[in-house]
Short mmCIF file of C-alpha atoms in Angstrom, two decimals:
data_model
loop_
_atom_site.label_atom_id
_atom_site.label_comp_id
_atom_site.label_asym_id
_atom_site.label_seq_id
_atom_site.Cartn_x
_atom_site.Cartn_y
_atom_site.Cartn_z
CA PHE A 1 0.00 0.00 0.00
CA ASN A 2 3.09 2.24 0.10
CA ASN A 3 2.44 3.89 -3.27
CA THR A 4 -1.35 3.67 -3.19
CA TYR A 5 -3.89 6.38 -2.48
CA GLN A 6 -5.45 5.48 0.85
CA ALA A 7 -8.90 6.46 2.01
CA GLY A 8 -10.82 4.68 4.72
CA PRO A 9 -11.99 2.12 5.21
CA LEU A 10 -9.12 -0.01 3.91
CA SER A 11 -9.78 -3.71 4.49
CA LEU A 12 -6.95 -6.13 5.29
CA PHE A 13 -9.13 -9.10 6.17
CA TYR A 14 -12.77 -10.01 5.64
CA SER A 15 -13.84 -13.57 6.39
CA GLN A 16 -16.56 -13.44 3.71
CA GLY A 17 -14.20 -12.15 0.99
CA THR A 18 -13.26 -14.16 -2.09
CA LYS A 19 -9.60 -14.47 -0.94
CA PRO A 20 -9.70 -13.55 2.77
CA LEU A 21 -6.08 -14.54 3.51
CA GLU A 22 -4.54 -13.02 0.38
CA LEU A 23 -2.65 -10.38 2.41
CA TRP A 24 -1.70 -12.73 5.26
CA GLU A 25 0.67 -15.54 6.12
CA VAL A 26 -0.74 -18.02 8.65
CA HIS A 27 1.04 -20.33 11.10
CA GLY A 28 -0.29 -23.12 13.30
CA ASN A 29 -3.92 -23.91 13.99
CA VAL A 30 -5.66 -21.31 11.83
CA LYS A 31 -8.79 -22.25 9.88
CA MET A 32 -12.08 -20.99 8.56
CA VAL A 33 -15.04 -22.11 10.70
CA SER A 34 -18.74 -21.41 10.89
CA ASP A 35 -19.73 -19.14 13.78
CA ASP A 36 -23.12 -20.05 15.28
CA LEU A 37 -23.94 -16.54 16.45
CA LEU A 38 -23.11 -14.81 13.16
CA GLN A 39 -24.22 -17.76 11.05
CA ALA A 40 -21.26 -16.99 8.83
CA THR A 41 -17.73 -18.16 8.13
CA VAL A 42 -14.99 -16.57 10.25
CA LEU A 43 -11.30 -17.21 10.80
CA GLN A 44 -10.39 -19.07 13.99
CA LEU A 45 -6.96 -19.01 15.64
CA ALA A 46 -6.74 -21.56 18.43
CA ASP A 47 -3.80 -22.99 20.35
CA ASN A 48 -2.68 -23.76 23.90
CA ASN A 49 0.37 -21.56 23.29
CA ILE A 50 -0.65 -18.26 21.66
CA THR A 51 2.73 -17.84 19.98
CA ASP A 52 2.29 -21.07 17.99
CA SER A 53 -0.81 -19.99 16.02
CA TYR A 54 -0.92 -16.58 14.41
CA MET A 55 -1.38 -14.60 11.22
CA ILE A 56 0.90 -11.85 9.94
CA SER A 57 0.52 -9.18 7.28
CA PRO A 58 2.21 -8.54 4.97
CA PRO A 59 3.08 -12.15 4.13
CA ALA A 60 6.40 -11.45 2.42
CA PRO A 61 9.53 -10.90 4.52
CA GLY A 62 11.18 -7.50 4.12
CA VAL A 63 7.97 -5.92 2.82
CA THR A 64 5.87 -3.45 4.83
CA LEU A 65 2.20 -2.51 4.63
CA GLY A 66 2.82 1.23 4.35
CA ILE A 67 -0.70 2.05 5.51
CA THR A 68 -1.02 5.70 6.55
CA LEU A 69 -4.61 5.53 7.84
CA PRO A 70 -4.27 5.94 11.62
CA VAL A 71 -7.08 3.82 13.09
CA LEU A 72 -6.85 0.03 13.23
CA VAL A 73 -10.19 -1.74 13.68
CA LEU A 74 -10.71 -5.41 14.53
CA LEU A 75 -13.98 -7.32 14.83
CA VAL A 76 -13.00 -10.30 16.96
CA LYS A 77 -14.69 -12.82 19.21
CA ASN A 78 -13.70 -13.42 22.82
CA VAL A 79 -13.35 -17.20 23.18
CA ASP A 80 -12.42 -16.98 26.88
CA ARG A 81 -8.76 -17.84 26.30
CA PHE A 82 -5.53 -15.84 26.06
CA PHE A 83 -5.40 -13.60 22.98
CA SER A 84 -3.08 -10.89 21.67
CA PHE A 85 -2.37 -8.79 18.64
CA GLU A 86 0.54 -6.55 17.74
CA VAL A 87 0.90 -3.66 15.33
CA GLN A 88 4.25 -2.32 14.20
CA VAL A 89 4.37 1.34 13.14
CA GLN A 90 6.93 3.85 11.94
CA ASP A 91 6.94 7.33 13.44
CA ASP A 92 8.03 10.67 11.97
CA GLN A 93 11.55 10.10 13.37
CA ASN A 94 11.80 6.85 11.31
CA PHE A 95 11.78 4.72 14.46
CA THR A 96 9.91 1.43 14.43
CA ARG A 97 7.49 1.12 17.36
CA ARG A 98 5.27 -1.77 18.41
CA PHE A 99 1.98 -1.81 20.27
CA ARG A 100 0.91 -5.15 21.72
CA ALA A 101 -2.52 -5.63 23.27
CA SER A 102 -3.40 -8.78 25.21
CA ASN A 103 -6.09 -10.01 27.56
CA TYR A 104 -3.55 -11.66 29.88
CA GLN A 105 -1.76 -8.48 30.87
CA SER A 106 -3.01 -6.16 33.60
CA VAL A 107 -0.76 -3.08 33.30
CA THR A 108 0.58 -0.92 30.48
CA ARG A 109 4.33 -0.94 29.98
CA ALA A 110 6.12 1.47 27.65
CA GLU A 111 9.68 0.82 26.54
CA PRO A 112 11.63 2.56 23.76
CA HIS A 113 10.40 0.25 20.99
CA ILE A 114 7.37 -1.57 22.41
CA CYS A 115 4.30 -0.66 24.40
CA THR A 116 2.33 -3.55 25.89
CA MET A 117 -1.26 -2.89 26.95
CA PRO A 118 -4.05 -4.80 28.66
CA LEU A 119 -7.04 -5.66 26.50
CA LEU A 120 -10.42 -6.00 28.17
CA LEU A 121 -12.82 -8.02 26.05
CA ASP A 122 -16.57 -8.33 26.48
CA LYS A 123 -18.27 -11.71 26.10
CA GLY A 124 -18.88 -12.65 22.47
CA TRP A 125 -17.98 -10.36 19.58
CA ASN A 126 -15.93 -7.20 20.16
CA PHE A 127 -15.35 -4.00 18.15
CA ILE A 128 -11.75 -2.90 18.88
CA GLN A 129 -10.29 0.40 17.67
CA ILE A 130 -6.69 1.47 18.14
CA ASP A 131 -5.93 5.10 17.28
CA LEU A 132 -2.29 4.65 16.31
CA GLU A 133 -1.78 8.38 15.84
CA GLU A 134 -2.89 9.10 19.41
CA TYR A 135 -1.01 6.15 20.92
CA THR A 136 2.25 7.04 19.13
CA ASN A 137 1.98 10.62 20.33
CA ARG A 138 1.08 9.73 23.94
CA VAL A 139 3.63 6.97 24.42
CA TYR A 140 6.60 8.14 22.34
CA ARG A 141 5.94 11.90 21.90
CA THR A 142 6.38 11.46 18.14
CA ARG A 143 3.95 11.45 15.22
CA TYR A 144 2.53 8.33 13.57
CA ALA A 145 3.70 7.96 9.97
CA LYS A 146 2.52 4.51 8.83
CA THR A 147 1.74 0.94 9.80
CA LEU A 148 4.40 -1.55 8.83
CA GLN A 149 3.03 -4.91 10.02
CA ILE A 150 0.21 -6.57 11.95
CA GLN A 151 0.24 -9.89 13.82
CA VAL A 152 -2.82 -11.52 15.36
CA HIS A 153 -2.21 -14.43 17.75
CA ALA A 154 -4.49 -17.15 19.07
CA ASN A 155 -7.06 -17.41 20.60
CA THR A 156 -9.90 -15.67 18.80
CA ARG A 157 -12.26 -15.64 15.88
CA ILE A 158 -11.97 -12.85 13.35
CA ARG A 159 -14.68 -11.37 11.16
CA ARG A 160 -12.84 -8.29 9.82
CA ILE A 161 -9.66 -6.20 10.14
CA PHE A 162 -9.48 -2.78 8.52
CA PHE A 163 -8.02 0.71 8.77
CA ALA A 164 -10.05 3.91 9.03
CA GLU A 165 -9.38 7.63 8.84
CA SER A 166 -10.84 8.37 12.27
CA VAL A 167 -12.27 6.81 15.42
CA THR A 168 -15.98 6.10 15.14
CA THR A 169 -18.72 4.31 17.02
CA TYR A 170 -19.90 0.88 15.96
CA GLU A 171 -23.29 2.39 15.09
CA GLN A 172 -21.61 4.84 12.67
CA LEU A 173 -19.86 2.09 10.70
CA LEU A 174 -20.95 1.48 7.15
CA PRO A 175 -23.41 -1.46 7.13
CA ASP A 176 -21.04 -3.80 5.26
CA LEU A 177 -18.34 -3.26 7.94
CA LYS A 178 -20.56 -4.41 10.81
CA LEU A 179 -20.78 -7.94 12.18
CA TYR A 180 -24.33 -8.43 10.98
CA SER A 181 -25.58 -7.53 7.53
CA PRO A 182 -28.67 -5.25 7.59
#
């Protein structure tokens, strides 16, 4: 996406798409399953060790996403097991920074190149937004430039992952971005 005009929403994963994993490399126990609540196909990542099953974008080593849209949005299901995701960004000082969110951590820790944060999930499906511009500014006192890479680790089910221009409420999402079709 480095040399592409970007306007939100920019989809990286949609479980109902024709090639949902086209922009991803998967490792471990990752498969498409039918979700009873949504009555639709979703991607499931499941493993006793969360580091053994994950998906990463972009799939090619040495390549970056180059996405400049600042808001990462995930529609994921809480399956009552450990879960984490990590986004790697570049700031205006050309430093690579990582933000890792997980439901097994209870405090935020900021180090020079990684910020780890607790993730509180509701039962069932969750609408998660990460304002990378705000986080980069608050944690590192620099400006967000672009997203380089995303990793999603077990254990969860995923309906959609996309980038947006700004933070929004779930109700304000376009109908085709929501969990349920109108």
